[in-house]
Amino acid sequence: MRQVRLMSPGVLEFRNVPEITEVGPKQLLLRVRRIGICGSEVHSWHGTHPATYYPVVQGHEYSATVVKTGSQVSIASVGDNVTARPQLVCGKCGPCRKGRYNVCENLRVQAFQADGAASDLIIIDEDRIVKLPEGMSLDYGAMIEPVAVAAHASGRTSLEGKNVVVSGAGTIGNLVAQFAKLRGARKVLVTDICDSRLKTASECGIENVANVSKIPLEKACKECFSDEGFQVGFEVAGVESSIRSLMADVEKGGSIVVVAVFGKDPSLSMFHLGEHELSLIGTMMYLHEDYLTAVEAVSKGGVNLAPIVSARFPLEQYDKAYAYLDSHRETAMKVLIDLDLNSENQVI
């Protein structure tokens, strides 16, 4: 079967490996159908992700079809379409014992510290499987992972009746903004320095957007929120100027949720953090219930994914998918690897 491994920054290995045939009693054998390339994997491709162990099989956002189940599996049957959490946890550390396995002391994540889904077939334990509703597209199934990131991040602080700024209009920022609306935010403003990403946010139903390379954040907030200001900010851009602006402009006593992975640690204003009594909140991946929330939000139309898909490539063109992301940094959103296509982009 086909498999793609990231050997070192910028170097992919395309290889054939023995096909998997056997599963344990609580495992499922899956045929991978779609893989989404995530911003963190782009960092791995460039060698700037702080916790990627090379070599590693790519892919942690995916949809798949069940081809075999273990004797004790009840979550799905052969022929069902599913997705799965890529977290491998110990179940024994303090966070795991408290139900916070997303911050397991020994956490390994597929495509970073453990092999991922960029193979024709993979085996997944039942407790990480989420069945997709009948009729949900495989494209959307592969995007449940980033939607779950947004579901978890948007739940890290109360948003009901509050004004919210999301800094960064990439895929995750877009989804965080959509979830902020679902969670009862009064107004949501999305900012970026790229007009095309802001256009996509508008197409997804975000009414208020601002290009902060053309208008300062303070002025944009004044125009959007008037004298009410904003009480919660989400940092999804991963740049120092972004988080510093949020901390400077958020209402005193407000909260900043840091979602992005920073390639370089930012210098923060301890004055704003302390004197303004801000809450600086981290967020890490998701719990299983966030996956279920994500599936429900997508299936019921509360989250709009259609405008986010930018391009698709067959498995054999994984490297071209990265090249596309590099050459379309300002416009590309979600790029999918479609395992149902051959190298000529024809359906297998």
Coordinates of C-alpha atoms in Angstrom, one line a residue:
M1 CA 0.0 0.0 0.0
R2 CA 1.0 3.6 -0.6
Q3 CA 2.5 5.7 2.2
V4 CA 4.1 9.2 2.5
R5 CA 6.7 10.0 5.1
L6 CA 8.3 13.4 6.0
M7 CA 12.0 12.4 6.3
S8 CA 13.3 15.8 7.2
P9 CA 12.2 19.4 6.6
G10 CA 11.2 19.7 2.9
V11 CA 11.9 16.0 2.1
L12 CA 9.1 13.6 1.5
E13 CA 9.5 9.9 0.9
F14 CA 6.9 8.1 -1.2
R15 CA 7.0 4.4 -0.6
N16 CA 5.1 1.1 -0.7
V17 CA 4.7 -0.8 2.5
P18 CA 3.0 -4.2 3.3
E19 CA -0.8 -4.0 3.4
I20 CA -2.4 -4.2 6.8
T21 CA -4.9 -7.0 7.3
E22 CA -5.3 -7.8 11.0
V23 CA -7.0 -5.8 13.7
G24 CA -7.3 -6.2 17.5
P25 CA -10.7 -6.8 19.2
K26 CA -11.2 -3.0 19.8
Q27 CA -9.6 -1.7 16.6
L28 CA -10.9 -0.7 13.2
L29 CA -9.1 -1.0 9.8
L30 CA -9.7 2.2 7.8
R31 CA -9.2 3.1 4.2
V32 CA -8.2 6.7 4.2
R33 CA -10.1 8.8 1.7
R34 CA -9.2 12.5 2.4
I35 CA -6.4 14.2 4.3
G36 CA -6.3 17.9 5.2
I37 CA -3.0 19.7 5.4
C38 CA -2.8 21.7 8.6
G39 CA -0.8 24.9 9.4
S40 CA 1.2 23.0 12.0
E41 CA 2.2 20.4 9.4
V42 CA 3.4 23.3 7.2
H43 CA 5.6 24.3 10.1
S44 CA 6.9 20.7 10.2
W45 CA 7.6 20.9 6.4
H46 CA 9.7 24.0 7.0
G47 CA 11.4 22.7 10.1
T48 CA 9.9 25.3 12.4
H49 CA 7.5 23.1 14.4
P50 CA 9.0 22.7 17.9
A51 CA 7.8 19.1 18.4
T52 CA 8.0 17.2 15.2
Y53 CA 10.0 13.9 15.3
Y54 CA 11.5 13.0 11.9
P55 CA 10.9 10.8 10.0
V56 CA 7.1 10.7 10.5
V57 CA 4.2 9.6 8.3
Q58 CA 2.1 12.7 7.4
G59 CA -1.6 13.4 8.1
H60 CA -3.7 13.9 11.2
E61 CA -6.9 15.5 9.7
Y62 CA -8.6 12.8 7.7
S63 CA -11.8 11.0 6.8
A64 CA -11.9 7.2 6.0
T65 CA -14.1 4.3 5.3
V66 CA -14.2 1.3 7.6
V67 CA -13.1 -1.9 5.9
K68 CA -12.7 -4.2 8.9
T69 CA -13.7 -4.2 12.6
G70 CA -12.5 -6.0 15.6
S71 CA -14.8 -8.5 17.4
Q72 CA -15.6 -6.0 20.2
V73 CA -16.1 -2.9 18.1
S74 CA -19.6 -1.2 18.3
I75 CA -18.9 2.4 17.2
A76 CA -19.1 1.7 13.4
S77 CA -19.5 -1.0 10.9
V78 CA -17.8 -2.0 7.6
G79 CA -18.7 0.7 5.0
D80 CA -19.3 3.5 7.4
N81 CA -17.4 6.8 6.9
V82 CA -15.5 8.0 10.0
T83 CA -12.9 10.3 11.3
A84 CA -10.7 10.0 14.4
R85 CA -8.8 12.0 16.9
P86 CA -5.0 11.8 16.3
Q87 CA -4.1 11.9 20.0
L88 CA -2.2 9.1 21.6
V89 CA -2.4 9.5 25.4
C90 CA -1.1 7.5 28.4
G91 CA -4.3 7.5 30.5
K92 CA -2.2 7.4 33.7
C93 CA -0.8 10.9 34.2
G94 CA -2.5 13.6 36.3
P95 CA -4.2 15.4 33.4
C96 CA -5.4 12.1 32.0
R97 CA -6.8 11.0 35.3
K98 CA -8.7 14.3 35.5
G99 CA -10.2 13.8 32.0
R100 CA -7.9 16.4 30.4
Y101 CA -6.1 13.9 28.1
N102 CA -5.7 16.7 25.5
V103 CA -2.8 17.9 27.7
C104 CA -1.5 14.4 28.6
E105 CA 2.0 14.6 30.1
N106 CA 3.0 11.9 27.5
L107 CA 0.9 13.1 24.6
R108 CA 1.9 12.0 21.1
V109 CA 0.1 13.3 18.1
Q110 CA -0.1 11.6 14.8
A111 CA 2.0 13.3 12.1
F112 CA 4.2 14.9 14.7
Q113 CA 5.4 12.5 17.3
A114 CA 3.7 9.4 15.9
D115 CA 2.9 8.2 12.4
G116 CA -0.2 9.7 10.8
A117 CA -2.8 8.8 8.2
A118 CA -1.0 9.3 4.9
S119 CA -1.4 5.6 3.9
D120 CA -4.0 3.7 2.0
L121 CA -4.9 1.8 5.2
I122 CA -4.5 2.6 8.9
I123 CA -5.6 1.0 12.2
I124 CA -7.3 3.1 14.9
D125 CA -8.5 2.2 18.3
E126 CA -12.3 2.4 18.8
D127 CA -12.1 5.1 21.5
R128 CA -10.7 7.6 19.1
I129 CA -13.3 7.0 16.3
V130 CA -16.1 9.4 15.4
K131 CA -18.7 8.2 13.0
L132 CA -19.7 10.7 10.3
P133 CA -23.4 11.3 9.6
E134 CA -24.8 9.6 6.5
G135 CA -24.5 12.0 3.6
M136 CA -21.6 14.2 5.1
S137 CA -19.0 14.7 2.4
L138 CA -15.6 13.1 2.9
D139 CA -14.1 16.5 2.4
Y140 CA -16.0 17.8 5.4
G141 CA -15.1 14.7 7.3
A142 CA -11.5 15.4 6.9
M143 CA -12.0 18.9 8.2
I144 CA -13.7 17.9 11.5
E145 CA -10.3 18.0 13.2
P146 CA -9.8 21.8 12.7
V147 CA -13.5 22.4 13.5
A148 CA -12.9 20.5 16.8
V149 CA -9.9 22.8 17.5
A150 CA -12.3 25.7 17.1
A151 CA -14.9 24.1 19.2
H152 CA -12.5 23.5 22.1
A153 CA -10.8 26.9 21.8
S154 CA -14.1 28.8 21.8
G155 CA -15.1 27.0 24.9
R156 CA -12.1 28.0 26.9
T157 CA -13.9 31.2 28.2
S158 CA -17.5 32.4 28.3
L159 CA -18.5 34.2 25.1
E160 CA -22.2 34.7 25.8
G161 CA -23.2 38.3 25.1
K162 CA -19.6 39.4 24.7
N163 CA -17.8 41.2 21.8
V164 CA -15.0 39.1 20.3
V165 CA -12.0 39.8 18.2
V166 CA -10.4 36.9 16.3
S167 CA -6.9 37.9 15.0
G168 CA -6.0 35.8 12.0
A169 CA -8.4 34.7 9.3
G170 CA -6.8 31.5 8.2
T171 CA -8.7 28.2 8.5
I172 CA -8.6 28.0 12.3
G173 CA -9.3 31.7 12.8
N174 CA -12.3 31.4 10.4
L175 CA -13.6 28.4 12.3
V176 CA -13.1 30.0 15.7
A177 CA -15.1 33.1 14.6
Q178 CA -17.9 30.8 13.4
F179 CA -18.0 29.0 16.7
A180 CA -17.9 32.3 18.6
K181 CA -21.2 33.1 16.9
L182 CA -22.6 29.7 17.8
R183 CA -21.6 30.2 21.4
G184 CA -23.6 33.4 21.7
A185 CA -21.0 36.2 21.1
R186 CA -22.7 39.5 20.6
K187 CA -20.5 40.7 17.8
V188 CA -17.5 39.0 16.2
L189 CA -14.7 40.9 14.4
V190 CA -12.1 39.0 12.3
T191 CA -8.9 40.7 11.5
D192 CA -6.0 39.8 9.1
I193 CA -3.6 41.5 6.7
C194 CA -4.9 39.5 3.7
D195 CA -8.0 40.7 1.9
S196 CA -8.7 37.3 0.3
R197 CA -8.9 35.5 3.7
L198 CA -11.2 38.2 5.0
K199 CA -13.3 37.7 1.9
T200 CA -13.6 34.0 2.7
A201 CA -14.6 34.8 6.3
S202 CA -17.4 37.0 4.9
E203 CA -18.5 34.2 2.6
C204 CA -18.6 31.9 5.7
G205 CA -21.0 34.3 7.4
I206 CA -18.7 36.6 9.5
E207 CA -20.2 40.0 9.1
N208 CA -17.4 42.1 10.5
V209 CA -13.9 42.0 9.1
A210 CA -10.9 44.4 9.1
N211 CA -7.5 44.5 7.4
V212 CA -5.2 45.7 10.1
S213 CA -2.5 46.5 7.6
K214 CA -4.8 49.3 6.4
I215 CA -6.7 50.3 9.6
P216 CA -5.3 50.0 13.2
L217 CA -7.0 47.4 15.4
E218 CA -8.1 50.1 17.9
K219 CA -9.9 52.0 15.1
A220 CA -11.4 48.8 13.6
C221 CA -12.8 47.9 17.0
K222 CA -14.3 51.4 17.5
E223 CA -16.1 51.1 14.2
C224 CA -17.4 47.6 15.0
F225 CA -18.2 47.8 18.7
S226 CA -18.5 51.6 19.2
D227 CA -17.8 52.4 22.9
E228 CA -18.5 48.8 24.1
G229 CA -15.1 47.6 23.1
F230 CA -14.4 43.9 23.1
Q231 CA -14.0 41.5 26.0
V232 CA -12.4 38.4 24.5
G233 CA -9.7 38.1 21.9
F234 CA -8.5 35.0 20.1
E235 CA -4.9 35.1 18.8
V236 CA -4.8 32.8 15.8
A237 CA -2.2 34.7 13.7
G238 CA 0.9 33.5 15.5
V239 CA 2.8 36.8 15.3
E240 CA 4.0 39.0 18.1
S241 CA 2.3 42.2 16.9
S242 CA -1.1 40.4 16.9
I243 CA -1.1 39.3 20.5
R244 CA 0.4 42.6 21.7
S245 CA -2.4 44.5 19.9
L246 CA -5.0 42.3 21.4
M247 CA -3.6 42.7 24.9
A248 CA -3.4 46.4 24.5
D249 CA -6.9 46.9 23.2
V250 CA -9.1 44.3 25.0
E251 CA -11.3 45.7 27.7
K252 CA -9.6 45.7 31.1
G253 CA -10.3 42.4 32.9
G254 CA -10.8 40.7 29.5
S255 CA -9.4 37.4 28.2
I256 CA -7.0 36.5 25.4
V257 CA -7.1 32.9 24.2
V258 CA -3.9 31.9 22.4
V259 CA -4.7 29.4 19.7
A260 CA -1.8 29.8 17.2
V261 CA 1.5 27.9 17.3
F262 CA 4.2 30.5 17.3
G263 CA 7.4 29.8 15.3
K264 CA 9.2 32.2 17.7
D265 CA 8.2 33.1 21.2
P266 CA 6.7 36.6 21.3
S267 CA 7.7 39.4 23.7
L268 CA 4.6 40.3 25.7
S269 CA 3.6 43.3 27.7
M270 CA 3.6 42.3 31.3
F271 CA 2.1 45.8 32.0
H272 CA -1.0 45.0 30.1
L273 CA -1.2 41.5 31.5
G274 CA -0.9 42.7 35.2
E275 CA -2.2 46.2 35.3
H276 CA -5.2 45.4 33.2
E277 CA -5.8 42.1 35.0
L278 CA -6.1 40.2 31.8
S279 CA -6.6 36.4 31.6
L280 CA -4.1 34.9 29.1
I281 CA -5.5 31.4 28.3
G282 CA -3.9 28.6 26.4
T283 CA -5.8 26.0 24.4
M284 CA -4.6 22.6 23.2
M285 CA -6.4 20.5 20.6
Y286 CA -9.7 19.1 21.8
L287 CA -11.5 16.4 23.8
H288 CA -13.7 13.7 22.2
E289 CA -16.8 15.7 23.0
D290 CA -15.4 18.6 20.9
Y291 CA -15.2 16.2 17.9
L292 CA -18.9 15.3 18.5
T293 CA -19.7 19.0 18.8
A294 CA -17.8 19.7 15.6
V295 CA -19.7 17.0 13.6
E296 CA -23.0 18.3 14.8
A297 CA -22.2 21.9 14.0
V298 CA -21.1 21.0 10.4
S299 CA -24.0 18.6 9.8
K300 CA -26.6 21.1 10.9
G301 CA -25.0 24.0 9.0
G302 CA -23.9 26.0 12.0
V303 CA -20.3 25.9 10.5
N304 CA -19.9 26.6 6.8
L305 CA -16.9 24.8 5.3
A306 CA -17.6 25.1 1.6
P307 CA -15.7 28.4 1.0
I308 CA -12.6 27.1 2.9
V309 CA -11.5 24.4 0.5
S310 CA -8.9 25.9 -1.7
A311 CA -7.4 22.9 -3.7
R312 CA -6.9 19.2 -3.8
F313 CA -4.1 16.9 -4.8
P314 CA -3.7 13.1 -5.1
L315 CA -1.5 11.3 -2.6
E316 CA 1.4 11.1 -5.1
Q317 CA 1.5 14.9 -5.2
Y318 CA 1.8 15.6 -1.5
D319 CA 4.9 17.6 -2.2
K320 CA 3.1 19.7 -4.8
A321 CA 0.4 20.4 -2.2
Y322 CA 3.1 21.9 0.1
A323 CA 4.5 23.8 -2.8
Y324 CA 1.1 25.1 -3.6
L325 CA 0.7 26.3 0.0
D326 CA 4.1 28.0 -0.1
S327 CA 3.2 29.8 -3.4
H328 CA -0.3 30.8 -2.3
R329 CA 0.3 31.8 1.3
E330 CA -2.0 34.7 1.2
T331 CA -4.9 33.0 -0.5
A332 CA -4.8 29.3 0.3
M333 CA -7.0 28.0 3.1
K334 CA -7.6 24.3 3.4
V335 CA -5.7 22.0 0.9
L336 CA -6.9 18.4 0.7
I337 CA -5.1 15.2 -0.3
D338 CA -7.6 13.1 -2.1
L339 CA -6.6 9.4 -2.0
D340 CA -9.4 8.6 -4.5
L341 CA -7.4 10.4 -7.2
N342 CA -4.4 9.1 -9.1
S343 CA -1.4 11.1 -10.1
E344 CA -3.2 12.4 -13.1
N345 CA -6.0 13.7 -10.8
Q346 CA -8.4 11.1 -12.2
V347 CA -10.7 9.2 -9.9
I348 CA -9.3 5.7 -9.0

